Tab-separated table of C-alpha atoms in Angstrom:
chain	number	residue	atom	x	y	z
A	1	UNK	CA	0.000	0.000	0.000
A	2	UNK	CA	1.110	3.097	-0.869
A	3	UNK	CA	0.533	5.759	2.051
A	4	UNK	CA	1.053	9.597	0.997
A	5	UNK	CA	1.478	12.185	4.219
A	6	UNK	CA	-0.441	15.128	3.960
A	7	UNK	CA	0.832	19.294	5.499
A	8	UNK	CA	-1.624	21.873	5.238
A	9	UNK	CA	-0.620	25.233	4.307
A	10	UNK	CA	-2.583	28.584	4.857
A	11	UNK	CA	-2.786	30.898	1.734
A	12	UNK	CA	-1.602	34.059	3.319
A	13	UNK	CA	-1.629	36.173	-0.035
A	14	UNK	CA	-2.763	35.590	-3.797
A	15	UNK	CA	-3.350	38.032	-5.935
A	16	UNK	CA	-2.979	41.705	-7.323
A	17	UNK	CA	-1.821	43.375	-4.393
A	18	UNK	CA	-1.261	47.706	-4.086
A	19	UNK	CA	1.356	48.960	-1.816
A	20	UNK	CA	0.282	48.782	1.920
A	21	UNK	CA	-3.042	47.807	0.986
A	22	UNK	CA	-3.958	43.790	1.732
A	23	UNK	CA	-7.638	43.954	-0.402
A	24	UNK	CA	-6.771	41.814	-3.530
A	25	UNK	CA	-7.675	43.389	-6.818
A	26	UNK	CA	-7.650	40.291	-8.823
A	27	UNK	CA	-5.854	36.633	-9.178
A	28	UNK	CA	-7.160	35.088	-6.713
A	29	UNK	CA	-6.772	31.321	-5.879
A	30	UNK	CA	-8.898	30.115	-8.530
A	31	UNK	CA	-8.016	32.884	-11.186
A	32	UNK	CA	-4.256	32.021	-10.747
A	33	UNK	CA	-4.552	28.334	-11.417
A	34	UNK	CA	-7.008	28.379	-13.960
A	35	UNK	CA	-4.496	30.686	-16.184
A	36	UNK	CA	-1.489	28.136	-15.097
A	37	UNK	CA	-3.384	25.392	-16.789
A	38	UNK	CA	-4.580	27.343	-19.320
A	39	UNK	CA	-0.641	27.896	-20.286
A	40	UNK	CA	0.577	24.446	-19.562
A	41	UNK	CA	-2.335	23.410	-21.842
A	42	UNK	CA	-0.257	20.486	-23.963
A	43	UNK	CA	3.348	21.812	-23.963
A	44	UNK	CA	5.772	19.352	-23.784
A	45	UNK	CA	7.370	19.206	-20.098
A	46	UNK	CA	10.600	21.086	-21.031
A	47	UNK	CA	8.421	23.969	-21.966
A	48	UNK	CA	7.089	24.397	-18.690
A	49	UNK	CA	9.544	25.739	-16.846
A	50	UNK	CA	8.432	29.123	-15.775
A	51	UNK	CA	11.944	30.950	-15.960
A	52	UNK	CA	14.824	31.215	-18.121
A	53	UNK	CA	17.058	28.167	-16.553
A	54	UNK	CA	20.604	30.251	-17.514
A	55	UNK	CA	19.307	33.256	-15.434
A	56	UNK	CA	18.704	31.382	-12.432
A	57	UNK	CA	21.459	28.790	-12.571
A	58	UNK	CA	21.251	28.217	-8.609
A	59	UNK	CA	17.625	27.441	-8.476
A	60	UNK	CA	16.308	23.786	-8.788
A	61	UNK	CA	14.437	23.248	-12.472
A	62	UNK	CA	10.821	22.838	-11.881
A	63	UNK	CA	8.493	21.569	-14.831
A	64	UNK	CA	4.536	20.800	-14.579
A	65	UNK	CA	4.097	16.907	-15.396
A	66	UNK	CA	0.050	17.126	-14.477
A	67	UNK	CA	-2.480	19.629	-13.692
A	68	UNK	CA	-6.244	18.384	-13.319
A	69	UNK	CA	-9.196	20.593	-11.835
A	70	UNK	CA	-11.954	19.055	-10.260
A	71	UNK	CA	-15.351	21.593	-12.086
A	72	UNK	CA	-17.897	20.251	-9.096
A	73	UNK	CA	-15.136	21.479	-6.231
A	74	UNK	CA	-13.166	23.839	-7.990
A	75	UNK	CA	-10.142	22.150	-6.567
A	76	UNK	CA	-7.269	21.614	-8.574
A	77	UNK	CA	-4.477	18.521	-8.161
A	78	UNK	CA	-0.809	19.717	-9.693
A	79	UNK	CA	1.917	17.675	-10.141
A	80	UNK	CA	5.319	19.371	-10.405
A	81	UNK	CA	8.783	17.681	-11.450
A	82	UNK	CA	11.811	18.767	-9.432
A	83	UNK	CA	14.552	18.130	-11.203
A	84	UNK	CA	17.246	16.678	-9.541
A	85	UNK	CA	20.308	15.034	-10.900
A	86	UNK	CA	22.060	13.745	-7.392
A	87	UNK	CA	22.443	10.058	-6.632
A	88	UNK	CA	20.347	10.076	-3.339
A	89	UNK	CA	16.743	8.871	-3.010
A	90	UNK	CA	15.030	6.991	-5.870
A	91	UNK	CA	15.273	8.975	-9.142
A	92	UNK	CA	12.623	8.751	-11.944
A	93	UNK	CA	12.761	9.716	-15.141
A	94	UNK	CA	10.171	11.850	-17.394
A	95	UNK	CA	10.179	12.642	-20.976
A	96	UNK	CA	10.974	16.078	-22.489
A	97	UNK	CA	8.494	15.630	-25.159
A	98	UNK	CA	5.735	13.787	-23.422
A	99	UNK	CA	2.953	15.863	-23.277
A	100	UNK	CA	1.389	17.142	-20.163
A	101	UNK	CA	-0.592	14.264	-18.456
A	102	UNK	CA	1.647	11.601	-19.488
A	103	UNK	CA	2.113	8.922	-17.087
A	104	UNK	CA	5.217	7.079	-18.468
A	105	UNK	CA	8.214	7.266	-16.452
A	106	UNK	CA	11.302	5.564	-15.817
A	107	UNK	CA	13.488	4.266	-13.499
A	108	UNK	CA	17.072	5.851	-12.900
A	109	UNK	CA	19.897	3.288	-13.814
A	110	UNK	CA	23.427	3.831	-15.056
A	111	UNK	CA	22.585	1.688	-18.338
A	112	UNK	CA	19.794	3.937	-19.861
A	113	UNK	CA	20.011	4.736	-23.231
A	114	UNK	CA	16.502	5.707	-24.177
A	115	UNK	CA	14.771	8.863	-24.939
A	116	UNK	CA	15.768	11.989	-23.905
A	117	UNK	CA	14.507	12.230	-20.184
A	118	UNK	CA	14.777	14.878	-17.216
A	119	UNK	CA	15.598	12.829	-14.355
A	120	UNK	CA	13.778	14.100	-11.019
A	121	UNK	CA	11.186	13.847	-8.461
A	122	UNK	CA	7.254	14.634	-8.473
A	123	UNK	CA	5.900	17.087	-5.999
A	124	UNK	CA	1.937	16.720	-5.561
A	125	UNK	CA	-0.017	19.412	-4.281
A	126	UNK	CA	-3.893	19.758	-3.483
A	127	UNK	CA	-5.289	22.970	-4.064
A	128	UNK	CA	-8.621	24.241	-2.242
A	129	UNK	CA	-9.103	27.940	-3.491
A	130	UNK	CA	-12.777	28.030	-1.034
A	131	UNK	CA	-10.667	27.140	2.180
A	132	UNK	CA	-7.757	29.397	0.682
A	133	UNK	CA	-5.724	26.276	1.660
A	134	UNK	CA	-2.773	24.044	-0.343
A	135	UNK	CA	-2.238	20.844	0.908
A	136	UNK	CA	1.177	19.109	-0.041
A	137	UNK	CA	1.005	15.112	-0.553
A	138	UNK	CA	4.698	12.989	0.332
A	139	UNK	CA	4.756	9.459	-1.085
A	140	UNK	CA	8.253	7.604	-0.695
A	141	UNK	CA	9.015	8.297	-4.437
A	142	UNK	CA	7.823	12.195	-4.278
A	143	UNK	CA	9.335	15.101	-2.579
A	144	UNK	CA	7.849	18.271	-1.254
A	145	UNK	CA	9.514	21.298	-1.474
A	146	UNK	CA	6.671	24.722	-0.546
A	147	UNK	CA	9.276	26.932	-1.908
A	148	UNK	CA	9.907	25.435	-5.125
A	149	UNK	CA	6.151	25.536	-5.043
A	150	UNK	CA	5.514	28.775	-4.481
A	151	UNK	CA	8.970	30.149	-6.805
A	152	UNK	CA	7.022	28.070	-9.705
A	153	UNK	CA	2.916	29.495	-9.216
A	154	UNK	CA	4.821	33.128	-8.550
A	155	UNK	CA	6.915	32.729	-11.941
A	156	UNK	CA	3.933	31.556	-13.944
A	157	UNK	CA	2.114	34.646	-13.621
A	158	UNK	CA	4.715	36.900	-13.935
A	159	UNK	CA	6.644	35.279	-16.542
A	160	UNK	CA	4.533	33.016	-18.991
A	161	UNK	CA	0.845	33.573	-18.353
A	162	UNK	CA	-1.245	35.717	-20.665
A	163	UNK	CA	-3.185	37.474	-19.287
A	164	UNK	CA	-6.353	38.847	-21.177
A	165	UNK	CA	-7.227	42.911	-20.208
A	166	UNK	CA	-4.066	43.214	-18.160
A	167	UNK	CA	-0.960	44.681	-19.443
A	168	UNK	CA	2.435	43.650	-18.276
A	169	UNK	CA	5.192	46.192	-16.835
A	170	UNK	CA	8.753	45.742	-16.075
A	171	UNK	CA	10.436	48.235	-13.539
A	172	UNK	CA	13.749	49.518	-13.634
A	173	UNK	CA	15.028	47.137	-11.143
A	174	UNK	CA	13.262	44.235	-13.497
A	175	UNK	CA	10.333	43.214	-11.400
A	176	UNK	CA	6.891	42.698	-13.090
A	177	UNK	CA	4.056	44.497	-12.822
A	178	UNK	CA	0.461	43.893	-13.785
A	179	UNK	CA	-2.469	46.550	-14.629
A	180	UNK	CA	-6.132	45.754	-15.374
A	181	UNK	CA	-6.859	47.610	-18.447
A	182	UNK	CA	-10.468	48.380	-17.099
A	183	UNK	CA	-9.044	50.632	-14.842
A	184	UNK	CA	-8.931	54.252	-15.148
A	185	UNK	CA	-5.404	55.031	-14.001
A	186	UNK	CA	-4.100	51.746	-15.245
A	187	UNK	CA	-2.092	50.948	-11.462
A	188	UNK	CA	0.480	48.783	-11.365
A	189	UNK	CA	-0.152	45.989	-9.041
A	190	UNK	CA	2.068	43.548	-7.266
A	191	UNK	CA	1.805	39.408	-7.970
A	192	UNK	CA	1.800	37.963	-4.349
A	193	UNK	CA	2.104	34.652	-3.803
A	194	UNK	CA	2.590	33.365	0.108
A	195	UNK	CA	1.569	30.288	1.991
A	196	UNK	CA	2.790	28.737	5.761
A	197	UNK	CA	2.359	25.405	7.274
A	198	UNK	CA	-0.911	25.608	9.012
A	199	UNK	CA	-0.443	24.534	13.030
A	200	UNK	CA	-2.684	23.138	15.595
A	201	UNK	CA	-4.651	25.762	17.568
A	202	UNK	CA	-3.088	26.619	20.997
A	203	UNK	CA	-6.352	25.597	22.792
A	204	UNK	CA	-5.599	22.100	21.329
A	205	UNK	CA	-5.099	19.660	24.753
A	206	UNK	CA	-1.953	18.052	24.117
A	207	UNK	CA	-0.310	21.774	23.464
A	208	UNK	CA	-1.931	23.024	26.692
A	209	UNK	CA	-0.549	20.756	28.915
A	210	UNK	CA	2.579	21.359	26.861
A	211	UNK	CA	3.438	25.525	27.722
A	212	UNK	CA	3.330	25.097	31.602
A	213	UNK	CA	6.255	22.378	31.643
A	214	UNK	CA	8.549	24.372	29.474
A	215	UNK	CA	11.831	24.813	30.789
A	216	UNK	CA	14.162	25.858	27.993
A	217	UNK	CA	13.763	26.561	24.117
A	218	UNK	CA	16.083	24.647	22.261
A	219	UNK	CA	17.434	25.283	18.677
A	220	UNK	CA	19.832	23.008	16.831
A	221	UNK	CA	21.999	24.812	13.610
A	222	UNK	CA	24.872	23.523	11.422
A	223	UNK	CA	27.301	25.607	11.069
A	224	UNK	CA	30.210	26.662	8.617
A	225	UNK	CA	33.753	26.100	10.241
A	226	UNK	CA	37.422	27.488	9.236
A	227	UNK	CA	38.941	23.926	8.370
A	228	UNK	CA	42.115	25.555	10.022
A	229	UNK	CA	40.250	26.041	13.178
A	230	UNK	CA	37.485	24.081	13.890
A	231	UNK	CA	36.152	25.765	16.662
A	232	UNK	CA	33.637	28.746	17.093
A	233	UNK	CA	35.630	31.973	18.494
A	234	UNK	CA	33.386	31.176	22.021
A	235	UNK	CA	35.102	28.039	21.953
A	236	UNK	CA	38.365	28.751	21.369
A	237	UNK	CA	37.963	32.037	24.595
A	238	UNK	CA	37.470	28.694	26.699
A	239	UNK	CA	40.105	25.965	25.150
A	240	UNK	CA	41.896	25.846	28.602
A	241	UNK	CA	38.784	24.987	30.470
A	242	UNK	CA	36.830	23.141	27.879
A	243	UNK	CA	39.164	21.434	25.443
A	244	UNK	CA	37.106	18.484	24.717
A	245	UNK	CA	34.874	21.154	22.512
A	246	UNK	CA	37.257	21.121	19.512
A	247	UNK	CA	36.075	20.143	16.258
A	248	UNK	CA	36.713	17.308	14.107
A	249	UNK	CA	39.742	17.237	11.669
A	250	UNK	CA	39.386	18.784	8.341
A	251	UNK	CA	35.510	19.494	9.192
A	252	UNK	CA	33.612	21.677	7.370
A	253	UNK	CA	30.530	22.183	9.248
A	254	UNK	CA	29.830	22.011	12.632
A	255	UNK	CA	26.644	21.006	14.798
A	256	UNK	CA	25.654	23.318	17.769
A	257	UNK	CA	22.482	22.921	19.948
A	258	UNK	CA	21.322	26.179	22.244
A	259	UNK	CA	19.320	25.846	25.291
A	260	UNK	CA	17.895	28.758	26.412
A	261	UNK	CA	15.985	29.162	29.382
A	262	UNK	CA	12.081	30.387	28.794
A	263	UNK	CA	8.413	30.178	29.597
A	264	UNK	CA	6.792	31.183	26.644
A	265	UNK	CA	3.361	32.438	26.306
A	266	UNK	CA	0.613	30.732	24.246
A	267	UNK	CA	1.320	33.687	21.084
A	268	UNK	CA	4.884	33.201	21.399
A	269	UNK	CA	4.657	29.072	21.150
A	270	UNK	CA	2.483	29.604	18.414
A	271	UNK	CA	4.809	31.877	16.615
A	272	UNK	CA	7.798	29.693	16.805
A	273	UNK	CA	5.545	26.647	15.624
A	274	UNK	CA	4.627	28.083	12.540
A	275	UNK	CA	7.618	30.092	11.768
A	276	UNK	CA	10.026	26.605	12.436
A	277	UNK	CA	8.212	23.937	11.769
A	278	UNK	CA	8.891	21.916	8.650
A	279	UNK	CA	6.589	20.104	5.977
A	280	UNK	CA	9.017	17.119	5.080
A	281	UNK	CA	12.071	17.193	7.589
A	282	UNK	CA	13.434	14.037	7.837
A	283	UNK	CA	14.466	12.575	11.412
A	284	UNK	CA	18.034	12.087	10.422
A	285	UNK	CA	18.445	16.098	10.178
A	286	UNK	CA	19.981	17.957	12.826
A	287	UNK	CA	18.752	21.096	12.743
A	288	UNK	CA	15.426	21.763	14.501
A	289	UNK	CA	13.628	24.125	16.986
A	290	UNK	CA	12.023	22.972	20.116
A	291	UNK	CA	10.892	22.753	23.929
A	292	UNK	CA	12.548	21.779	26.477
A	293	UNK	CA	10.619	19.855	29.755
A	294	UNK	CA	11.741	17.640	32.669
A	295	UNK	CA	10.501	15.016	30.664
A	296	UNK	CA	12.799	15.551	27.722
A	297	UNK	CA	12.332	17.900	24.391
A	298	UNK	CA	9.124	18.221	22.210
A	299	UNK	CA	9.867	19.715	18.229
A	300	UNK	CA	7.844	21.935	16.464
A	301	UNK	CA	6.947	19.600	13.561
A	302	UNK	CA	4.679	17.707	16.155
A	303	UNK	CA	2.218	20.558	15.907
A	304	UNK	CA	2.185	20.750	12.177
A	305	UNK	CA	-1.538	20.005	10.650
A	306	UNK	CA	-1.097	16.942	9.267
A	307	UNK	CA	-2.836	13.545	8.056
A	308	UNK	CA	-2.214	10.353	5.994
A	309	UNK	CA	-4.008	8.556	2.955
């Protein structure tokens, strides 16, 4: 059986968007993904990549292998392809001609010599414009990356949509800018595109029991290390009284955990929940935000809203 974990994120902003103003005039939720299928319509999936891949050489390619909306709900179901060319994980491989929809893929091995193919990962994603929500779905063969996400709905707008009665500026410092041509002073509105991990309420039991026993907030970072010196300058103040804290030989990075002592209020829990929890951090990572009890330490991803199919 194949079991796919579900994160819930909160639309926080889609849509034409004036300067300090949050009313949305335009390209909303529905609007936005309507025009994303409308211009993925049967392109092949190299075509779908919603920037120019030498201007961005640092960011992951993202392509759209599947976009289906649902005309009784008005949700829609996306699948993206990050393309990834390491050699961990499972990698899959998916046509750059096959047209949008196709289902063929194939399996990474160091023998393939078939059809040109851009080796990768799906990302599925659940869209529910009336509860302004996105929900991201992880099998064991998919990834899920909400920034890639957001980077690609953001870049389709601005870069390859067309969009009928609006006209398309570029400032001087090269951002986009869209106007409705209905409008009498033609404005320029910002594209805004923003979603976060939607969190348990505080008032849920299991968190409420939670605050009271909180000791210490703990966060856990990797860190970059002089290979010459492979201690922190705090460390190295201290050598004489603490030498066991110096760093492996020839390491590069370096893993630190910070206990600090707190008793946070209900707001300020909630505020470090959603702004450090993760949707797909695996265990094996070290870094990580959370509370500290007599009992031992709770993380933030155990609040996330989450379920399983």
């Amino acid at each position: 059986m194949n079991v796919g974990h579900l994160n819930f994120f909160k639309v926080n902003k889609c849509g034409l968007y004036k300067v300090n103003d949050d009313n949305t005039y335009g390209l909303e939720l529905s609007e936005t993904f309507d025009l994303i299928q409308d211009w993925v319509g049967t392109k092949s999936l190299a075509l779908t990549i919603p920037w120019d891949p030498k201007e961005k050489p640092n960011r992951s390619k993202c392509y759209c292998k599947d976009i289906y909306k649902d005309e009784n709900t008005g949700d829609f179901l996306i699948m993206l392809w990050k393309s990834d060319t390491d050699s961990t994980g499972s990698l899959l491989g998916a046509s750059e001609d096959g047209e949008i929809g196709s289902s063929s893929v194939v399996k990474y091995t160091n023998s393939y010599r078939g059809k040109k193919v851009i080796w990768g990962r799906p990302c599925f994603y659940w869209v529910i414009p009336e509860l302004e929500t996105i929900v991201s779905i992880k099998f064991d063969h998919s990834v899920c990356d909400s920034e890639l996400f957001q980077d690609y709905v953001h870049s389709s707008i601005t870069n390859r949509v067309k969009h009928s009665k609006r006209v398309k500026n570029k400032t001087e410092k090269g951002y986009i800018r869209l106007s409705n041509t209905d409008d009498e002073d033609l404005y320029k509105y910002m594209y805004r595109f923003d979603m976060k991990l939607r969190s348990l309420e505080t008032t849920h039991t299991e968190l409420g029991k939670l605050i009271p026993k909180i000791t210490h907030i703990v966060r856990r970072e990797t860190i970059i290390i002089n290979p010459n010196d492979a201690r922190a300058d705090w460390l190295k103040t201290f050598s004489t009284l603490v030498p066991f804290v110096s760093g492996k030989k020839n390491a590069k990075t370096r893993q630190i955990e910070i206990k600090a002592e707190a008793k946070p209020s209900l707001n300020e829990v909630q505020e470090i929940i959603e702004k450090y929890s993760a949707e797909d951090r695996e265990k094996r990572l070290w870094d990580n935000v959370g509370f500290a009890t007599d009992k031992g330490i709770t993380w933030v991803d155990k609040y996330r809203m989450r379920d399983i199919l």
